[in-house]
Amino acid sequence: MLTRHPGNPILSHTDCPFPATTVFNAGVARVAGRYVMLFRNDHGRWGDACFDGTNLGLATSADGLRWTVHPRPVLDEESARAGLRHLYPARFGPGFIRRLYDPRITVVDGRALLCFAADTAHGICGVIAETEDFETYRFLSLSAPDNRNMVLFPERIGGEYVRLERPLPVYMRADPEAFPIWMSRSRDLGYWGRQQPVLGVDDIPYANSKIGPAAPPVRTRAGWLTPIHAVLKDETRRLHGWEARGWFKTYYAGLALLDLEDPSRVVGLMRTPLLTPKADYEIEGFRGSVIFPCGMIHDADTGEVRLYYGAADTAIALASGHVDDLIAACRPL
Ligand code: BMA
């Protein structure tokens, strides 16, 4: 369904002009005629399972293939905390944000919006921020813990902003009725409500542990084309990786189609993975056998769909296919 780019990985720590160790899970958008990428950088010692910190780096490109990394990270634990203090002046002291990661970019009504996960003193939260230049950010919302993997739809639906998200306690429940992927709506990007469950682990034949939103959905004639990540855990199979505790989870990319008017309705689903880890750069790294997409670009003129994904929590890779094949692969639930 998808073809891996022959130049993969398209970006890694060696491309960064600042301390970088694992560079992965990147949000990508096309803005004002160029490609913009925000990526996660865990920095520390190569091969060491403990990192010194995380930040988000910025890269730009004319063709979405060859990237230039901005000289400095654009957000780190401290600048993200400062941004949140500006939004909610009260309580966030030094060390409030321990890690920030998995950025996703969506342009809605011409506004570039960033969602990312923040491990905080209170638990994992989803943050939404707005930017004009991708170097400075205005923070708009912080979710209550525990929630992450937020992705925004690129249009308002029924006049409202819509996001997919993955509250953590839900996926931790062994109940097949528990749906990890949820949706919520907002009129102003600050107040979020009308939450609804969307998709469960039991819907995904190749997952047994957790699933979550991946890249922001793109509009097609058949519905919102919506990538997900899906996890299969097998404690009898230790996978490659520097992960000190041992690593047993394979992360696949999967694909769903959501109804254009009511995206809580799943109208199509791929029953097999969209991408399975098998290239060297997907198998070897900090956590081997991980494919984690955070960016998808649809070229409406050619029908090409590009999926940007983190490979083995170590580098950024690209695979592409045709929108018609992807739609055809999603069968009704
Ligand atoms: C998830 C997130 C991702 C990561 C994945 C695999 O829980 O932390 O950032 O890519 O695990 O390690």
Tab-separated table of C-alpha atoms and ligand atoms in Angstrom:
chain	number	residue	atom	x	y	z
A	1	MET	CA	0.000	0.000	0.000
A	2	LEU	CA	2.862	2.370	0.832
A	3	THR	CA	6.372	2.552	-0.596
A	4	ARG	CA	9.241	3.504	1.671
A	5	HIS	CA	11.372	6.395	0.483
A	6	PRO	CA	14.755	5.070	-0.754
A	7	GLY	CA	16.563	7.849	1.148
A	8	ASN	CA	15.115	6.790	4.527
A	9	PRO	CA	15.614	7.828	7.188
A	10	ILE	CA	14.981	11.314	5.809
A	11	LEU	CA	16.096	13.028	9.035
A	12	SER	CA	18.129	11.933	12.032
A	13	HIS	CA	20.255	13.342	14.855
A	14	THR	CA	23.214	13.809	12.484
A	15	ASP	CA	21.240	16.526	10.650
A	16	CYS	CA	20.854	18.652	13.788
A	17	PRO	CA	23.146	21.609	14.546
A	18	PHE	CA	22.410	21.239	18.300
A	19	PRO	CA	22.754	18.343	20.755
A	20	ALA	CA	20.432	15.626	19.503
A	21	THR	CA	20.369	11.893	20.065
A	22	THR	CA	17.069	10.424	18.930
A	23	VAL	CA	15.130	12.553	16.440
A	24	PHE	CA	11.712	11.077	15.654
A	25	ASN	CA	7.882	11.405	15.752
A	26	ALA	CA	7.492	14.503	13.572
A	27	GLY	CA	4.452	16.599	12.726
A	28	VAL	CA	4.532	17.920	9.154
A	29	ALA	CA	2.438	20.509	7.301
A	30	ARG	CA	2.537	22.498	4.100
A	31	VAL	CA	2.496	26.181	4.919
A	32	ALA	CA	2.941	29.080	2.467
A	33	GLY	CA	4.409	26.887	-0.263
A	34	ARG	CA	6.965	25.040	1.866
A	35	TYR	CA	7.019	22.000	4.111
A	36	VAL	CA	7.398	22.567	7.829
A	37	MET	CA	8.311	19.873	10.323
A	38	LEU	CA	8.405	19.837	14.116
A	39	PHE	CA	10.161	16.824	15.554
A	40	ARG	CA	10.890	15.297	18.922
A	41	ASN	CA	14.502	15.250	20.048
A	42	ASP	CA	15.521	13.252	23.102
A	43	HIS	CA	19.063	14.325	23.870
A	44	GLY	CA	21.668	12.508	25.906
A	45	ARG	CA	24.187	9.833	25.099
A	46	TRP	CA	23.758	7.634	22.013
A	47	GLY	CA	23.018	4.082	23.116
A	48	ASP	CA	22.175	5.129	26.660
A	49	ALA	CA	18.644	4.336	27.824
A	50	CYS	CA	18.469	7.529	29.930
A	51	PHE	CA	18.178	10.899	28.237
A	52	ASP	CA	19.113	14.331	29.606
A	53	GLY	CA	15.960	16.004	28.293
A	54	THR	CA	13.675	16.537	25.332
A	55	ASN	CA	12.895	19.401	23.042
A	56	LEU	CA	11.106	20.069	19.771
A	57	GLY	CA	13.155	20.919	16.692
A	58	LEU	CA	12.042	22.693	13.531
A	59	ALA	CA	12.967	21.747	9.973
A	60	THR	CA	11.842	23.195	6.652
A	61	SER	CA	11.956	21.877	3.121
A	62	ALA	CA	10.996	22.867	-0.414
A	63	ASP	CA	10.119	19.308	-1.484
A	64	GLY	CA	9.315	17.459	1.764
A	65	LEU	CA	12.307	15.181	1.198
A	66	ARG	CA	15.458	17.241	1.868
A	67	TRP	CA	15.245	19.163	5.114
A	68	THR	CA	17.151	21.983	6.765
A	69	VAL	CA	17.083	22.027	10.537
A	70	HIS	CA	16.683	25.374	12.307
A	71	PRO	CA	19.792	26.255	14.400
A	72	ARG	CA	18.040	25.925	17.775
A	73	PRO	CA	15.189	23.831	19.226
A	74	VAL	CA	11.967	25.881	19.244
A	75	LEU	CA	10.415	24.522	22.440
A	76	ASP	CA	11.847	22.785	25.465
A	77	GLU	CA	10.635	21.883	28.960
A	78	GLU	CA	11.306	25.402	30.255
A	79	SER	CA	9.917	27.462	27.372
A	80	ALA	CA	6.796	25.256	27.292
A	81	ARG	CA	6.334	25.835	31.027
A	82	ALA	CA	6.732	29.579	30.494
A	83	GLY	CA	4.094	29.448	27.733
A	84	LEU	CA	1.675	27.646	30.018
A	85	ARG	CA	2.285	30.079	32.856
A	86	HIS	CA	1.299	32.832	30.492
A	87	LEU	CA	-1.971	30.995	29.823
A	88	TYR	CA	-2.624	29.935	33.425
A	89	PRO	CA	-0.528	32.228	35.628
A	90	ALA	CA	-0.977	30.296	38.844
A	91	ARG	CA	0.971	27.218	39.627
A	92	PHE	CA	3.450	25.709	37.262
A	93	GLY	CA	6.814	25.851	38.993
A	94	PRO	CA	10.253	24.836	37.665
A	95	GLY	CA	10.292	21.211	36.598
A	96	PHE	CA	6.546	21.206	35.934
A	97	ILE	CA	7.156	19.785	32.460
A	98	ARG	CA	9.426	16.770	32.498
A	99	ARG	CA	9.173	15.834	28.844
A	100	LEU	CA	7.452	17.209	25.754
A	101	TYR	CA	6.942	15.061	22.700
A	102	ASP	CA	5.017	13.801	19.687
A	103	PRO	CA	4.156	17.128	17.997
A	104	ARG	CA	1.399	17.253	15.390
A	105	ILE	CA	0.716	20.275	13.175
A	106	THR	CA	-2.652	21.159	11.651
A	107	VAL	CA	-3.536	24.267	9.701
A	108	VAL	CA	-7.156	25.256	10.365
A	109	ASP	CA	-8.651	28.322	8.658
A	110	GLY	CA	-5.111	29.496	7.881
A	111	ARG	CA	-3.955	29.194	11.511
A	112	ALA	CA	-1.020	26.865	12.225
A	113	LEU	CA	-1.794	24.852	15.363
A	114	LEU	CA	0.476	22.527	17.264
A	115	CYS	CA	-0.579	19.710	19.587
A	116	PHE	CA	1.984	17.920	21.740
A	117	ALA	CA	2.133	15.702	24.793
A	118	ALA	CA	3.670	16.938	28.034
A	119	ASP	CA	4.651	14.714	30.940
A	120	THR	CA	3.927	16.978	33.898
A	121	ALA	CA	4.098	16.792	37.650
A	122	HIS	CA	0.401	15.826	37.570
A	123	GLY	CA	0.464	13.273	34.766
A	124	ILE	CA	0.478	13.311	30.979
A	125	CYS	CA	-1.388	16.230	29.395
A	126	GLY	CA	-2.163	17.373	25.871
A	127	VAL	CA	-1.180	20.924	24.959
A	128	ILE	CA	-2.417	23.050	22.041
A	129	ALA	CA	-0.513	26.102	20.850
A	130	GLU	CA	-0.685	28.477	17.909
A	131	THR	CA	2.207	29.826	15.855
A	132	GLU	CA	2.834	32.168	12.974
A	133	ASP	CA	6.546	31.637	12.457
A	134	PHE	CA	7.029	28.144	14.031
A	135	GLU	CA	9.639	29.680	16.350
A	136	THR	CA	7.341	31.338	18.876
A	137	TYR	CA	4.149	29.829	20.276
A	138	ARG	CA	1.019	31.119	21.966
A	139	PHE	CA	-0.445	28.486	24.243
A	140	LEU	CA	-4.187	27.928	23.976
A	141	SER	CA	-5.034	24.900	26.093
A	142	LEU	CA	-3.748	22.282	28.504
A	143	SER	CA	-5.849	19.150	29.046
A	144	ALA	CA	-6.455	17.535	32.394
A	145	PRO	CA	-4.305	14.437	32.956
A	146	ASP	CA	-4.146	11.750	31.597
A	147	ASN	CA	-4.520	12.364	27.918
A	148	ARG	CA	-2.258	12.510	24.870
A	149	ASN	CA	-1.942	11.856	21.125
A	150	MET	CA	-4.119	14.827	20.307
A	151	VAL	CA	-4.647	15.546	16.625
A	152	LEU	CA	-6.807	18.304	15.205
A	153	PHE	CA	-8.932	17.976	12.088
A	154	PRO	CA	-7.908	20.498	9.411
A	155	GLU	CA	-11.389	22.058	9.188
A	156	ARG	CA	-14.108	23.033	11.571
A	157	ILE	CA	-16.931	20.509	11.419
A	158	GLY	CA	-20.425	21.806	12.158
A	159	GLY	CA	-18.734	25.082	13.123
A	160	GLU	CA	-16.543	23.426	15.775
A	161	TYR	CA	-12.888	22.467	16.053
A	162	VAL	CA	-12.590	18.711	16.435
A	163	ARG	CA	-9.754	16.646	17.843
A	164	LEU	CA	-9.002	12.978	18.302
A	165	GLU	CA	-7.268	12.028	21.539
A	166	ARG	CA	-6.308	9.056	23.644
A	167	PRO	CA	-7.082	9.265	27.358
A	168	LEU	CA	-4.607	6.940	29.075
A	169	PRO	CA	-6.713	5.232	31.745
A	170	VAL	CA	-9.023	3.896	29.025
A	171	TYR	CA	-6.371	1.932	27.215
A	172	MET	CA	-5.111	0.526	30.493
A	173	ARG	CA	-8.463	-1.203	31.049
A	174	ALA	CA	-8.570	-4.784	29.795
A	175	ASP	CA	-12.277	-4.449	28.946
A	176	PRO	CA	-12.966	-4.953	25.200
A	177	GLU	CA	-15.666	-2.295	25.517
A	178	ALA	CA	-13.071	0.323	26.465
A	179	PHE	CA	-12.375	2.550	23.471
A	180	PRO	CA	-8.925	4.173	23.552
A	181	ILE	CA	-9.545	6.686	20.749
A	182	TRP	CA	-11.938	9.493	21.654
A	183	MET	CA	-13.075	12.666	20.006
A	184	SER	CA	-13.945	16.038	21.482
A	185	ARG	CA	-15.082	19.389	20.135
A	186	SER	CA	-14.478	23.043	20.845
A	187	ARG	CA	-15.756	26.396	19.648
A	188	ASP	CA	-12.583	28.287	20.581
A	189	LEU	CA	-9.746	25.704	20.989
A	190	GLY	CA	-9.758	26.449	24.744
A	191	TYR	CA	-12.883	24.758	26.085
A	192	TRP	CA	-13.203	21.138	24.988
A	193	GLY	CA	-16.273	18.955	25.435
A	194	ARG	CA	-18.916	16.682	23.925
A	195	GLN	CA	-16.458	13.766	24.190
A	196	GLN	CA	-17.324	10.607	22.292
A	197	PRO	CA	-15.578	7.239	21.891
A	198	VAL	CA	-14.450	6.460	18.326
A	199	LEU	CA	-12.369	3.290	17.998
A	200	GLY	CA	-11.432	0.334	20.205
A	201	VAL	CA	-8.495	-2.088	20.350
A	202	ASP	CA	-10.865	-4.938	19.549
A	203	ASP	CA	-11.593	-3.336	16.179
A	204	ILE	CA	-7.931	-3.746	15.202
A	205	PRO	CA	-7.000	-7.400	14.529
A	206	TYR	CA	-3.250	-6.780	14.794
A	207	ALA	CA	-3.347	-4.912	18.153
A	208	ASN	CA	-3.767	-6.299	21.645
A	209	SER	CA	-2.490	-3.489	23.848
A	210	LYS	CA	-3.265	0.074	22.843
A	211	ILE	CA	-4.146	2.175	19.841
A	212	GLY	CA	-4.080	5.930	19.396
A	213	PRO	CA	-4.451	8.736	16.875
A	214	ALA	CA	-1.372	9.219	14.667
A	215	ALA	CA	-1.226	12.065	12.122
A	216	PRO	CA	-4.020	14.618	11.678
A	217	PRO	CA	-6.719	13.293	9.304
A	218	VAL	CA	-6.999	14.511	5.711
A	219	ARG	CA	-10.253	15.087	3.819
A	220	THR	CA	-11.014	12.700	0.924
A	221	ARG	CA	-14.227	12.113	-1.035
A	222	ALA	CA	-14.823	8.907	0.983
A	223	GLY	CA	-14.258	10.336	4.451
A	224	TRP	CA	-11.491	11.595	6.716
A	225	LEU	CA	-8.448	9.444	6.040
A	226	THR	CA	-7.155	8.883	9.536
A	227	PRO	CA	-3.894	7.124	10.408
A	228	ILE	CA	-3.596	5.463	13.795
A	229	HIS	CA	-0.858	3.678	15.698
A	230	ALA	CA	-1.586	0.213	17.027
A	231	VAL	CA	0.426	-1.800	19.523
A	232	LEU	CA	0.935	-5.524	19.805
A	233	LYS	CA	2.581	-6.621	23.037
A	234	ASP	CA	4.216	-10.030	23.302
A	235	GLU	CA	6.191	-10.524	26.495
A	236	THR	CA	7.753	-13.713	25.167
A	237	ARG	CA	9.498	-11.760	22.386
A	238	ARG	CA	12.147	-9.269	23.397
A	239	LEU	CA	12.661	-6.826	20.537
A	240	HIS	CA	15.837	-4.995	19.561
A	241	GLY	CA	16.544	-1.687	21.276
A	242	TRP	CA	18.543	0.093	23.969
A	243	GLU	CA	15.442	0.288	26.157
A	244	ALA	CA	16.899	-0.712	29.501
A	245	ARG	CA	13.780	-2.446	30.797
A	246	GLY	CA	13.486	-4.625	27.702
A	247	TRP	CA	11.123	-3.815	24.881
A	248	PHE	CA	8.250	-6.073	23.856
A	249	LYS	CA	5.864	-3.832	21.926
A	250	THR	CA	5.555	-3.650	18.147
A	251	TYR	CA	4.034	-0.391	16.905
A	252	TYR	CA	2.236	-0.542	13.545
A	253	ALA	CA	0.667	2.213	11.472
A	254	GLY	CA	-3.007	1.571	10.755
A	255	LEU	CA	-5.691	3.383	8.799
A	256	ALA	CA	-9.360	4.300	9.277
A	257	LEU	CA	-11.912	6.377	7.375
A	258	LEU	CA	-14.185	8.593	9.450
A	259	ASP	CA	-17.470	10.101	8.327
A	260	LEU	CA	-17.019	13.605	6.932
A	261	GLU	CA	-19.939	15.129	8.833
A	262	ASP	CA	-19.733	13.045	12.007
A	263	PRO	CA	-16.128	11.887	12.483
A	264	SER	CA	-17.041	9.837	15.551
A	265	ARG	CA	-18.525	7.386	13.010
A	266	VAL	CA	-15.980	4.941	11.562
A	267	VAL	CA	-16.991	4.254	7.965
A	268	GLY	CA	-13.978	2.190	6.934
A	269	LEU	CA	-11.006	0.401	8.444
A	270	MET	CA	-7.934	-1.448	7.195
A	271	ARG	CA	-7.919	-4.881	8.814
A	272	THR	CA	-4.172	-5.295	8.250
A	273	PRO	CA	-1.396	-2.838	9.146
A	274	LEU	CA	-0.728	0.060	6.817
A	275	LEU	CA	2.980	-0.245	7.716
A	276	THR	CA	4.737	-3.027	9.634
A	277	PRO	CA	8.258	-2.463	11.004
A	278	LYS	CA	10.716	-4.338	8.842
A	279	ALA	CA	13.418	-2.010	7.457
A	280	ASP	CA	16.646	-1.905	9.493
A	281	TYR	CA	15.954	1.657	10.661
A	282	GLU	CA	12.529	0.515	11.954
A	283	ILE	CA	13.883	-2.537	13.764
A	284	GLU	CA	17.067	-1.133	15.326
A	285	GLY	CA	17.307	1.899	17.607
A	286	PHE	CA	16.209	3.074	21.018
A	287	ARG	CA	13.009	1.048	20.800
A	288	GLY	CA	13.046	-1.367	17.895
A	289	SER	CA	9.986	-2.308	15.811
A	290	VAL	CA	8.274	1.052	16.260
A	291	ILE	CA	6.473	2.946	13.504
A	292	PHE	CA	4.859	6.100	14.870
A	293	PRO	CA	3.338	8.484	12.295
A	294	CYS	CA	2.647	12.085	13.303
A	295	GLY	CA	2.378	13.740	9.865
A	296	MET	CA	0.465	13.012	6.658
A	297	ILE	CA	0.314	15.171	3.524
A	298	HIS	CA	-2.186	14.634	0.726
A	299	ASP	CA	-1.425	16.229	-2.632
A	300	ALA	CA	-4.900	16.724	-4.085
A	301	ASP	CA	-3.482	17.245	-7.620
A	302	THR	CA	-1.544	13.989	-7.885
A	303	GLY	CA	-3.366	11.891	-5.283
A	304	GLU	CA	-0.065	11.166	-3.517
A	305	VAL	CA	-0.266	10.640	0.245
A	306	ARG	CA	2.939	10.937	2.243
A	307	LEU	CA	3.193	9.487	5.694
A	308	TYR	CA	5.994	10.806	7.939
A	309	TYR	CA	6.770	8.537	10.849
A	310	GLY	CA	9.163	7.994	13.699
A	311	ALA	CA	11.224	4.834	13.127
A	312	ALA	CA	12.388	2.853	16.173
A	313	ASP	CA	12.095	6.033	18.288
A	314	THR	CA	15.364	7.068	16.668
A	315	ALA	CA	14.923	8.691	13.236
A	316	ILE	CA	12.285	10.061	10.842
A	317	ALA	CA	11.167	8.135	7.781
A	318	LEU	CA	8.705	8.626	4.929
A	319	ALA	CA	6.458	6.264	2.989
A	320	SER	CA	3.978	7.214	0.294
A	321	GLY	CA	1.076	5.802	-1.681
A	322	HIS	CA	-1.987	6.834	-3.665
A	323	VAL	CA	-5.118	8.114	-1.973
A	324	ASP	CA	-7.405	5.854	-4.064
A	325	ASP	CA	-5.552	2.718	-2.914
A	326	LEU	CA	-5.733	3.833	0.696
A	327	ILE	CA	-9.454	4.519	0.486
A	328	ALA	CA	-10.079	1.163	-1.226
A	329	ALA	CA	-8.154	-0.635	1.535
A	330	CYS	CA	-10.535	0.667	4.205
A	331	ARG	CA	-13.514	-1.711	4.373
A	332	PRO	CA	-16.755	-0.954	6.217
A	333	LEU	CA	-16.677	-1.944	9.905
B	1	BMA	C1	4.479	6.002	23.002
B	1	BMA	C2	5.010	7.433	22.932
B	1	BMA	C3	5.749	7.635	21.616
B	1	BMA	C4	6.731	6.523	21.334
B	1	BMA	C5	6.072	5.156	21.502
B	1	BMA	C6	7.032	4.000	21.329
B	1	BMA	O1	3.932	5.706	24.236
B	1	BMA	O2	5.920	7.654	23.995
B	1	BMA	O3	6.432	8.847	21.696
B	1	BMA	O4	7.187	6.626	19.997
B	1	BMA	O5	5.517	5.085	22.801
B	1	BMA	O6	8.061	4.057	22.280
